[in-house]
Amino acid sequence: MQKSYSRLLGVVGKPNTGKSTFFSAATLVAAEIANYPFTTIKPNRGVGYVRTPCVHEDFKVNDNPRNSLCLDGVRLVPVEIIDIAGIVPGAWEGKGLGNQFLDEIRRADALIHVVDASGGTDCEGKSCKPDEHDPLEDVTFLEREITMWMVTILKKDWSKIARQAEADKKGIALPLEDRLTGLGIRRQLVGEAIRKAGLNVDKPTTWSDEDFYRFVDTLRKMSKPMLIVANKIDLPSAQANLERMKKLDYMVIPCSAEAELALRRAAEKQLIDYKLGDSDFKILNPEKLTPGQISALNSIREKVLVKNGSTGIQNAMNMAYFKLLNMITVYPVEDLEHLSDHNGRVLPDTYLVPQGTTARQFAYVIHSELGDNFIYAVDARDKRRIGEDAILKDRDVISIVSAKKRA
Ligand SMILES: Nc1nc2c(ncn2[C@@H]2O[C@H](COP(=O)(O)OP(=O)(O)O)[C@@H](O)[C@H]2O)c(=O)[nH]1
Ligand SMILES: [Mg+2]
């Protein structure tokens, strides 16, 4: 069967932190790609991009991408992203849009937690004075909401199933695994989380409430890896909070979603030269800009780009895909000499696959027949043959030879 490794990134946080601005900026790209691998585009679900240096420069060829974009040597590979409704305290008990956002978290493979780093949004998501609210609290708040939601689902009839598991001498992992379908978590993770939490799988009746919480919290971290976007970094009170947030046990990315949205809109109108994730921009047509627009752009450069290196949106997308989800990029080609497909398109596709993907597994990603009839693969860089179990590396260019192709 053909295998897809598509992953969904969820943008989460309490109301008013800038999630929708982040989502709009991340999904706004002037140049469109004809064929996305995704079909289910709902209003809050869209296509963002990860950015990677294109391999065409390594091979000194001109490319002709099909499933991705190549802008000045930068490959943009589409990925799916969902703007999840704002989470309020008590969401796990059904407060606010409780069930809706938890249902969306269930679908997400990794979470981008957008925090208002300026401290200008209170616990409930209402505006307050800058620094009136401590953004560090938002991190523990969200962890707790998601964990409590999982606890509620997993702990149903706990004393009964714990006693039963001990009587049957089969361990508690299996009965817990049966509950996971509602959470979008892989079964194998349960046993691992129990071990990591230091609990005895055969003695669940001895687990205290805190033990159970610790196990579920471990499971949450493993199944819904999360990074933190310190948003509204353009506001004066945000920088000091960012430094405090960096001490957390998370990747923390300074960000101005609003600045990125402004830059992408200006780039769309060809007023500036700016690619997603760039550390600077160039004004193309100063005469088309009002003095107010020019000063707004200069302020973005000063307050965001110079201080933090970029607006952070692209960095967050990349980190989520490449670091939280451990994905790599691989380029399949049919013709090794021209690095093209059978239509002569040079380096047409970039696939995102998990680290550890083998040559044959990669063949299955392209086409089930290619996987079934796999004979060997060739690494385009050194023209060496590699076998089915060879593990692919980031930015590999691979040609697959299958039985059918030969016949
Ligand atoms: N200063 C500043 N304001 C922002 C930024 N991102 C979003 N906002 C503002 O924060 C408010 C809430 O944004 P929104 O995206 O609707 O938040 P959501 O409720 O989390 O989806 C809006 O007024 C945005 O203009 C940012 O990077 N900097
Ligand atoms: Mg929103």
Short mmCIF file of C-alpha atoms and ligand atoms in Angstrom, two decimals:
data_model
loop_
_atom_site.label_atom_id
_atom_site.label_comp_id
_atom_site.label_asym_id
_atom_site.label_seq_id
_atom_site.Cartn_x
_atom_site.Cartn_y
_atom_site.Cartn_z
CA MET A 1 0.00 0.00 0.00
CA GLN A 2 1.15 3.52 -0.69
CA LYS A 3 2.25 5.22 2.48
CA SER A 4 1.84 8.87 3.30
CA TYR A 5 3.81 10.60 6.00
CA SER A 6 1.85 13.82 5.99
CA ARG A 7 1.73 15.49 9.38
CA LEU A 8 -0.60 18.15 10.73
CA LEU A 9 0.70 21.09 12.75
CA GLY A 10 -1.79 22.58 15.22
CA VAL A 11 -1.59 26.22 16.29
CA VAL A 12 -2.81 26.36 19.92
CA GLY A 13 -3.08 28.79 22.81
CA LYS A 14 -5.59 30.89 24.70
CA PRO A 15 -7.64 33.52 22.82
CA ASN A 16 -6.00 36.72 21.53
CA THR A 17 -2.39 35.60 21.52
CA GLY A 18 -2.13 35.87 17.72
CA LYS A 19 -2.94 32.32 16.56
CA SER A 20 -5.06 33.39 13.62
CA THR A 21 -2.53 36.04 12.62
CA PHE A 22 0.16 33.36 12.75
CA PHE A 23 -2.03 31.04 10.67
CA SER A 24 -2.84 33.74 8.08
CA ALA A 25 0.80 34.69 7.72
CA ALA A 26 1.99 31.08 7.54
CA THR A 27 -0.51 30.20 4.83
CA LEU A 28 -0.09 33.30 2.67
CA VAL A 29 2.22 32.60 -0.22
CA ALA A 30 2.11 34.65 -3.38
CA ALA A 31 3.25 31.92 -5.77
CA GLU A 32 0.78 29.05 -5.79
CA ILE A 33 1.57 25.38 -6.21
CA ALA A 34 -0.75 23.47 -8.52
CA ASN A 35 -0.97 20.12 -6.79
CA TYR A 36 -1.08 19.90 -3.03
CA PRO A 37 -1.20 16.46 -1.54
CA PHE A 38 -4.05 17.69 0.72
CA THR A 39 -7.73 17.83 -0.03
CA THR A 40 -9.53 18.61 3.22
CA ILE A 41 -9.12 22.35 3.35
CA LYS A 42 -11.54 23.83 5.87
CA PRO A 43 -11.57 27.51 6.87
CA ASN A 44 -9.22 26.93 9.78
CA ARG A 45 -7.11 24.42 7.94
CA GLY A 46 -4.60 25.55 5.36
CA VAL A 47 -1.28 25.02 3.68
CA GLY A 48 1.89 26.42 5.18
CA TYR A 49 5.46 25.72 4.16
CA VAL A 50 8.72 24.42 5.47
CA ARG A 51 11.85 25.98 4.05
CA THR A 52 14.99 24.04 3.07
CA PRO A 53 18.01 24.84 0.91
CA CYS A 54 17.21 23.33 -2.48
CA VAL A 55 19.60 20.65 -3.77
CA HIS A 56 19.65 22.09 -7.30
CA GLU A 57 22.62 24.28 -6.44
CA ASP A 58 24.64 21.26 -5.24
CA PHE A 59 24.17 19.69 -8.65
CA LYS A 60 24.47 22.94 -10.62
CA VAL A 61 21.24 22.37 -12.53
CA ASN A 62 18.12 24.43 -13.09
CA ASP A 63 15.09 22.80 -11.52
CA ASN A 64 11.45 22.67 -12.42
CA PRO A 65 9.51 21.87 -9.23
CA ARG A 66 6.06 20.34 -9.23
CA ASN A 67 4.96 19.54 -5.66
CA SER A 68 6.94 22.39 -4.06
CA LEU A 69 8.40 25.79 -4.90
CA CYS A 70 11.97 26.89 -5.46
CA LEU A 71 12.64 30.59 -4.91
CA ASP A 72 16.26 31.69 -5.33
CA GLY A 73 17.63 28.40 -4.07
CA VAL A 74 15.08 28.01 -1.27
CA ARG A 75 12.69 25.03 -1.53
CA LEU A 76 9.31 25.58 0.02
CA VAL A 77 7.51 22.34 0.73
CA PRO A 78 3.79 22.50 1.56
CA VAL A 79 2.60 21.19 4.93
CA GLU A 80 -0.81 21.23 6.54
CA ILE A 81 -1.58 23.50 9.44
CA ILE A 82 -4.69 24.01 11.56
CA ASP A 83 -5.73 27.11 13.53
CA ILE A 84 -7.23 25.65 16.69
CA ALA A 85 -9.90 27.61 18.59
CA GLY A 86 -8.67 29.51 21.67
CA ILE A 87 -8.42 27.41 24.82
CA VAL A 88 -9.81 28.90 28.02
CA PRO A 89 -9.30 27.70 31.62
CA GLY A 90 -11.48 24.67 32.31
CA ALA A 91 -11.60 23.68 28.65
CA TRP A 92 -10.97 20.07 29.60
CA GLU A 93 -14.28 20.15 31.51
CA GLY A 94 -16.05 21.49 28.42
CA LYS A 95 -15.74 25.26 29.10
CA GLY A 96 -15.63 27.53 26.04
CA LEU A 97 -15.43 25.60 22.82
CA GLY A 98 -14.03 22.72 24.86
CA ASN A 99 -14.84 19.76 22.72
CA GLN A 100 -14.13 21.47 19.43
CA PHE A 101 -10.53 22.39 20.16
CA LEU A 102 -9.77 19.13 21.87
CA ASP A 103 -11.07 17.30 18.83
CA GLU A 104 -8.68 19.36 16.72
CA ILE A 105 -5.75 18.71 19.05
CA ARG A 106 -6.51 15.03 18.61
CA ARG A 107 -5.78 15.39 14.89
CA ALA A 108 -2.58 17.38 15.29
CA ASP A 109 0.80 15.63 15.28
CA ALA A 110 2.72 18.54 16.80
CA LEU A 111 1.61 21.72 18.53
CA ILE A 112 2.79 25.29 18.01
CA HIS A 113 1.83 27.08 21.23
CA VAL A 114 1.37 30.79 20.54
CA VAL A 115 1.90 32.87 23.70
CA ASP A 116 1.51 36.64 23.99
CA ALA A 117 5.03 37.33 25.26
CA SER A 118 4.20 40.98 25.99
CA GLY A 119 2.03 39.86 28.90
CA GLY A 120 -0.86 41.91 27.55
CA THR A 121 -3.45 39.11 27.46
CA ASP A 122 -4.94 37.75 30.70
CA CYS A 123 -5.78 34.13 31.64
CA GLU A 124 -9.12 34.27 29.88
CA GLY A 125 -7.70 35.80 26.72
CA LYS A 126 -8.80 39.38 27.37
CA SER A 127 -6.54 42.36 26.71
CA CYS A 128 -4.80 43.77 29.77
CA LYS A 129 -1.93 46.19 30.38
CA PRO A 130 1.45 45.06 29.07
CA ASP A 131 3.11 42.74 31.57
CA GLU A 132 0.03 42.55 33.77
CA HIS A 133 -0.10 38.83 33.00
CA ASP A 134 2.92 36.50 33.25
CA PRO A 135 3.19 34.60 29.94
CA LEU A 136 5.08 31.79 31.67
CA GLU A 137 1.80 30.83 33.33
CA ASP A 138 0.30 30.18 29.91
CA VAL A 139 2.70 27.34 29.33
CA THR A 140 1.73 25.40 32.48
CA PHE A 141 -1.91 26.30 31.86
CA LEU A 142 -2.00 24.73 28.41
CA GLU A 143 -0.04 21.65 29.50
CA ARG A 144 -2.56 21.09 32.27
CA GLU A 145 -5.62 21.58 30.07
CA ILE A 146 -4.45 19.02 27.53
CA THR A 147 -3.25 16.55 30.14
CA MET A 148 -6.49 16.81 32.14
CA TRP A 149 -8.50 16.16 29.00
CA MET A 150 -6.44 13.02 28.38
CA VAL A 151 -6.77 11.99 32.03
CA THR A 152 -10.57 12.26 31.80
CA ILE A 153 -10.67 9.94 28.81
CA LEU A 154 -8.10 7.45 30.07
CA LYS A 155 -9.29 7.27 33.65
CA LYS A 156 -12.88 6.27 32.99
CA ASP A 157 -13.81 3.30 35.25
CA TRP A 158 -10.21 3.26 36.43
CA SER A 159 -10.55 1.28 39.63
CA LYS A 160 -12.50 -1.40 37.81
CA ILE A 161 -10.07 -1.82 34.92
CA ALA A 162 -7.05 -1.59 37.25
CA ARG A 163 -8.39 -4.41 39.43
CA GLN A 164 -9.33 -6.47 36.39
CA ALA A 165 -5.85 -6.05 34.86
CA GLU A 166 -4.24 -7.28 38.07
CA ALA A 167 -6.58 -10.24 38.29
CA ASP A 168 -5.89 -11.20 34.65
CA LYS A 169 -2.14 -10.65 35.16
CA LYS A 170 -1.95 -9.04 31.72
CA GLY A 171 -0.79 -5.56 32.71
CA ILE A 172 -2.56 -2.22 32.37
CA ALA A 173 -1.03 -1.16 29.03
CA LEU A 174 -3.53 -2.99 26.81
CA PRO A 175 -6.74 -1.73 28.46
CA LEU A 176 -5.34 1.82 28.32
CA GLU A 177 -4.34 1.43 24.68
CA ASP A 178 -7.94 0.62 23.82
CA ARG A 179 -8.91 4.11 24.98
CA LEU A 180 -6.46 5.91 22.73
CA THR A 181 -8.48 6.02 19.54
CA GLY A 182 -10.22 9.12 20.90
CA LEU A 183 -6.90 10.88 21.41
CA GLY A 184 -5.05 10.18 18.18
CA ILE A 185 -2.12 8.56 19.97
CA ARG A 186 -0.11 5.54 18.79
CA ARG A 187 -0.66 2.45 20.95
CA GLN A 188 3.05 1.73 21.42
CA LEU A 189 3.48 4.97 23.33
CA VAL A 190 1.44 3.81 26.33
CA GLY A 191 3.91 1.19 27.52
CA GLU A 192 6.79 3.60 26.96
CA ALA A 193 5.07 6.37 28.93
CA ILE A 194 4.36 3.99 31.83
CA ARG A 195 8.04 3.04 31.92
CA LYS A 196 9.23 6.63 31.65
CA ALA A 197 6.92 7.66 34.48
CA GLY A 198 8.53 4.92 36.59
CA LEU A 199 5.28 3.03 37.23
CA ASN A 200 4.62 -0.68 37.58
CA VAL A 201 2.52 -1.87 34.66
CA ASP A 202 1.41 -4.95 36.65
CA LYS A 203 0.27 -3.08 39.77
CA PRO A 204 -2.04 -0.31 38.54
CA THR A 205 -4.14 -0.39 41.74
CA THR A 206 -1.11 1.00 43.57
CA TRP A 207 -0.89 4.09 41.33
CA SER A 208 -1.83 7.28 43.13
CA ASP A 209 -3.70 10.14 41.42
CA GLU A 210 -0.39 11.95 41.03
CA ASP A 211 1.17 8.84 39.48
CA PHE A 212 -1.64 8.65 36.97
CA TYR A 213 -1.30 12.35 36.13
CA ARG A 214 2.48 11.96 35.69
CA PHE A 215 1.99 9.01 33.33
CA VAL A 216 -0.56 10.91 31.21
CA ASP A 217 1.58 14.06 31.19
CA THR A 218 4.50 11.95 29.91
CA LEU A 219 2.22 10.46 27.26
CA ARG A 220 1.12 13.96 26.21
CA LYS A 221 4.71 15.12 25.74
CA MET A 222 5.54 12.06 23.65
CA SER A 223 2.42 12.13 21.49
CA LYS A 224 1.86 15.87 21.03
CA PRO A 225 5.33 17.44 20.97
CA MET A 226 5.11 21.18 21.40
CA LEU A 227 7.18 24.29 20.87
CA ILE A 228 6.51 27.80 22.09
CA VAL A 229 6.11 30.85 19.93
CA ALA A 230 6.83 33.99 21.98
CA ASN A 231 4.56 36.22 19.91
CA LYS A 232 4.13 40.02 19.85
CA ILE A 233 7.90 40.31 20.25
CA ASP A 234 7.61 43.71 18.56
CA LEU A 235 6.07 45.08 21.79
CA PRO A 236 8.51 46.57 24.34
CA SER A 237 7.54 44.36 27.29
CA ALA A 238 8.08 41.13 25.33
CA GLN A 239 11.88 40.94 25.17
CA ALA A 240 12.44 40.49 28.93
CA ASN A 241 9.72 37.83 29.09
CA LEU A 242 11.36 36.05 26.17
CA GLU A 243 14.58 35.72 28.16
CA ARG A 244 12.61 34.15 31.04
CA MET A 245 10.75 31.84 28.68
CA LYS A 246 14.00 30.60 27.17
CA LYS A 247 14.76 28.90 30.50
CA LEU A 248 11.78 26.60 30.03
CA ASP A 249 12.25 23.04 28.88
CA TYR A 250 10.95 23.90 25.39
CA MET A 251 12.10 25.32 22.12
CA VAL A 252 11.06 28.97 22.37
CA ILE A 253 10.89 31.03 19.20
CA PRO A 254 10.60 34.84 19.28
CA CYS A 255 7.95 35.88 16.80
CA SER A 256 5.93 38.72 15.41
CA ALA A 257 3.05 37.23 13.49
CA GLU A 258 1.77 40.68 12.66
CA ALA A 259 5.11 41.71 11.13
CA GLU A 260 5.26 38.55 9.02
CA LEU A 261 1.73 39.12 7.76
CA ALA A 262 2.60 42.71 6.79
CA LEU A 263 5.79 41.60 5.01
CA ARG A 264 4.09 38.81 3.09
CA ARG A 265 1.29 41.15 1.99
CA ALA A 266 3.81 43.72 0.79
CA ALA A 267 5.73 40.98 -1.02
CA GLU A 268 2.51 39.72 -2.61
CA LYS A 269 1.95 43.19 -4.06
CA GLN A 270 5.59 43.23 -5.20
CA LEU A 271 6.34 46.26 -3.09
CA ILE A 272 9.21 44.47 -1.37
CA ASP A 273 11.49 41.55 -2.08
CA TYR A 274 10.98 39.17 0.85
CA LYS A 275 10.88 35.40 1.15
CA LEU A 276 9.34 33.62 4.12
CA GLY A 277 11.90 33.36 6.87
CA ASP A 278 14.33 35.92 5.42
CA SER A 279 16.29 38.05 7.86
CA ASP A 280 15.67 41.23 5.85
CA PHE A 281 13.71 42.65 2.92
CA LYS A 282 14.38 45.07 0.10
CA ILE A 283 11.98 47.84 -0.88
CA LEU A 284 11.42 47.46 -4.62
CA ASN A 285 9.25 50.45 -5.50
CA PRO A 286 9.65 53.26 -2.98
CA GLU A 287 7.51 55.55 -5.14
CA LYS A 288 4.53 53.17 -4.73
CA LEU A 289 4.69 53.35 -0.94
CA THR A 290 3.32 56.09 1.29
CA PRO A 291 5.68 57.60 3.89
CA GLY A 292 3.56 55.86 6.53
CA GLN A 293 4.09 52.45 4.90
CA ILE A 294 7.81 53.04 4.61
CA SER A 295 8.10 53.93 8.27
CA ALA A 296 6.00 50.86 9.23
CA LEU A 297 8.36 48.65 7.24
CA ASN A 298 11.40 50.28 8.81
CA SER A 299 9.93 49.74 12.23
CA ILE A 300 9.49 46.01 11.49
CA ARG A 301 13.13 45.86 10.46
CA GLU A 302 14.28 47.63 13.59
CA LYS A 303 12.02 46.08 16.22
CA VAL A 304 11.78 42.54 14.88
CA LEU A 305 14.27 41.53 12.18
CA VAL A 306 17.43 43.15 13.54
CA LYS A 307 16.74 42.02 17.12
CA ASN A 308 15.57 38.47 16.46
CA GLY A 309 16.97 37.55 13.06
CA SER A 310 13.55 36.96 11.48
CA THR A 311 9.85 37.31 12.25
CA GLY A 312 9.95 33.76 13.63
CA ILE A 313 6.99 32.26 11.75
CA GLN A 314 9.09 30.30 9.30
CA ASN A 315 11.47 29.27 12.04
CA ALA A 316 8.54 27.88 14.05
CA MET A 317 7.18 25.94 11.06
CA ASN A 318 10.62 24.48 10.33
CA MET A 319 11.41 23.59 13.94
CA ALA A 320 8.03 21.88 14.33
CA TYR A 321 8.62 19.73 11.27
CA PHE A 322 12.34 19.09 11.42
CA LYS A 323 12.96 19.06 15.19
CA LEU A 324 9.70 18.10 16.92
CA LEU A 325 8.61 15.62 14.25
CA ASN A 326 12.12 14.66 13.06
CA MET A 327 11.32 14.87 9.37
CA ILE A 328 13.85 15.06 6.51
CA THR A 329 13.53 16.06 2.85
CA VAL A 330 14.22 13.60 0.03
CA TYR A 331 14.06 14.22 -3.74
CA PRO A 332 13.06 11.30 -5.98
CA VAL A 333 14.21 11.31 -9.63
CA GLU A 334 13.81 8.79 -12.43
CA ASP A 335 16.58 9.86 -14.80
CA LEU A 336 19.87 9.97 -12.91
CA GLU A 337 21.75 11.84 -15.59
CA HIS A 338 19.28 14.71 -15.87
CA LEU A 339 17.84 14.40 -12.35
CA SER A 340 14.40 14.45 -13.92
CA ASP A 341 11.11 12.56 -13.98
CA HIS A 342 9.83 10.82 -17.12
CA ASN A 343 8.50 14.14 -18.42
CA GLY A 344 11.93 15.73 -18.18
CA ARG A 345 11.07 17.87 -15.16
CA VAL A 346 14.25 18.43 -13.19
CA LEU A 347 14.06 17.75 -9.42
CA PRO A 348 10.26 17.85 -9.57
CA ASP A 349 9.37 16.74 -6.07
CA THR A 350 10.49 17.08 -2.49
CA TYR A 351 9.07 14.60 0.01
CA LEU A 352 9.01 15.01 3.76
CA VAL A 353 9.61 11.68 5.48
CA PRO A 354 10.59 10.72 9.05
CA GLN A 355 14.24 10.23 9.97
CA GLY A 356 15.03 6.54 9.68
CA THR A 357 13.01 6.04 6.48
CA THR A 358 14.60 3.31 4.35
CA ALA A 359 14.99 3.30 0.56
CA ARG A 360 12.17 0.82 0.17
CA GLN A 361 9.84 2.66 2.55
CA PHE A 362 10.53 5.75 0.48
CA ALA A 363 9.58 3.86 -2.68
CA TYR A 364 6.21 3.14 -1.05
CA VAL A 365 5.73 6.84 -0.38
CA ILE A 366 6.03 7.56 -4.11
CA HIS A 367 3.94 4.67 -5.37
CA SER A 368 2.84 1.31 -3.96
CA GLU A 369 4.02 -0.50 -7.12
CA LEU A 370 7.43 1.06 -6.81
CA GLY A 371 7.63 -0.32 -3.27
CA ASP A 372 6.35 -3.77 -4.25
CA ASN A 373 8.74 -4.10 -7.19
CA PHE A 374 11.74 -2.41 -5.58
CA ILE A 375 15.11 -3.86 -6.66
CA TYR A 376 17.61 -1.22 -5.53
CA ALA A 377 18.02 2.52 -5.35
CA VAL A 378 20.80 4.83 -6.51
CA ASP A 379 22.11 7.83 -4.63
CA ALA A 380 22.41 10.61 -7.23
CA ARG A 381 25.35 12.29 -5.47
CA ASP A 382 27.84 9.43 -5.75
CA LYS A 383 25.89 7.17 -8.16
CA ARG A 384 26.23 4.31 -5.68
CA ARG A 385 23.63 1.59 -5.39
CA ILE A 386 21.86 1.32 -2.07
CA GLY A 387 19.73 -1.57 -0.83
CA GLU A 388 16.19 -1.61 0.46
CA ASP A 389 17.22 -1.18 4.09
CA ALA A 390 19.55 1.76 3.50
CA ILE A 391 18.48 4.68 5.67
CA LEU A 392 17.98 7.92 3.77
CA LYS A 393 19.50 11.25 4.80
CA ASP A 394 18.20 14.78 4.63
CA ARG A 395 18.51 16.27 1.11
CA ASP A 396 19.17 12.90 -0.52
CA VAL A 397 18.39 12.65 -4.23
CA ILE A 398 17.32 9.10 -4.94
CA SER A 399 16.44 7.09 -8.01
CA ILE A 400 14.56 3.85 -7.48
CA VAL A 401 14.93 0.91 -9.84
CA SER A 402 11.97 -1.45 -9.79
CA ALA A 403 11.31 -4.79 -11.47
CA LYS A 404 8.62 -3.39 -13.68
CA LYS A 405 10.77 -0.59 -15.01
CA ARG A 406 13.34 -3.09 -16.17
CA ALA A 407 10.96 -5.46 -17.93
N1 LIG B 1 1.80 43.74 18.44
C1 LIG B 1 1.40 42.58 17.92
N2 LIG B 1 0.10 42.25 17.88
C2 LIG B 1 -0.27 41.07 17.34
C3 LIG B 1 0.70 40.16 16.82
N3 LIG B 1 0.03 39.08 16.37
C4 LIG B 1 -1.27 39.30 16.58
N4 LIG B 1 -1.47 40.51 17.17
C5 LIG B 1 -2.75 41.12 17.55
O1 LIG B 1 -3.34 40.38 18.61
C6 LIG B 1 -4.77 40.36 18.47
C7 LIG B 1 -5.29 38.94 18.44
O2 LIG B 1 -4.83 38.30 17.26
P1 LIG B 1 -5.51 36.99 16.68
O3 LIG B 1 -4.61 36.48 15.63
O4 LIG B 1 -6.92 37.23 16.30
O5 LIG B 1 -5.46 36.06 17.99
P2 LIG B 1 -6.13 34.63 18.28
O6 LIG B 1 -7.36 34.89 19.08
O7 LIG B 1 -5.10 33.92 19.09
O8 LIG B 1 -6.41 33.95 16.98
C8 LIG B 1 -5.07 41.12 17.20
O9 LIG B 1 -5.38 42.45 17.55
C9 LIG B 1 -3.77 41.07 16.44
O10 LIG B 1 -3.60 42.16 15.55
C10 LIG B 1 2.07 40.53 16.87
O11 LIG B 1 2.97 39.81 16.44
N5 LIG B 1 2.36 41.75 17.43
MG MG B 2 -8.20 33.12 16.30
#
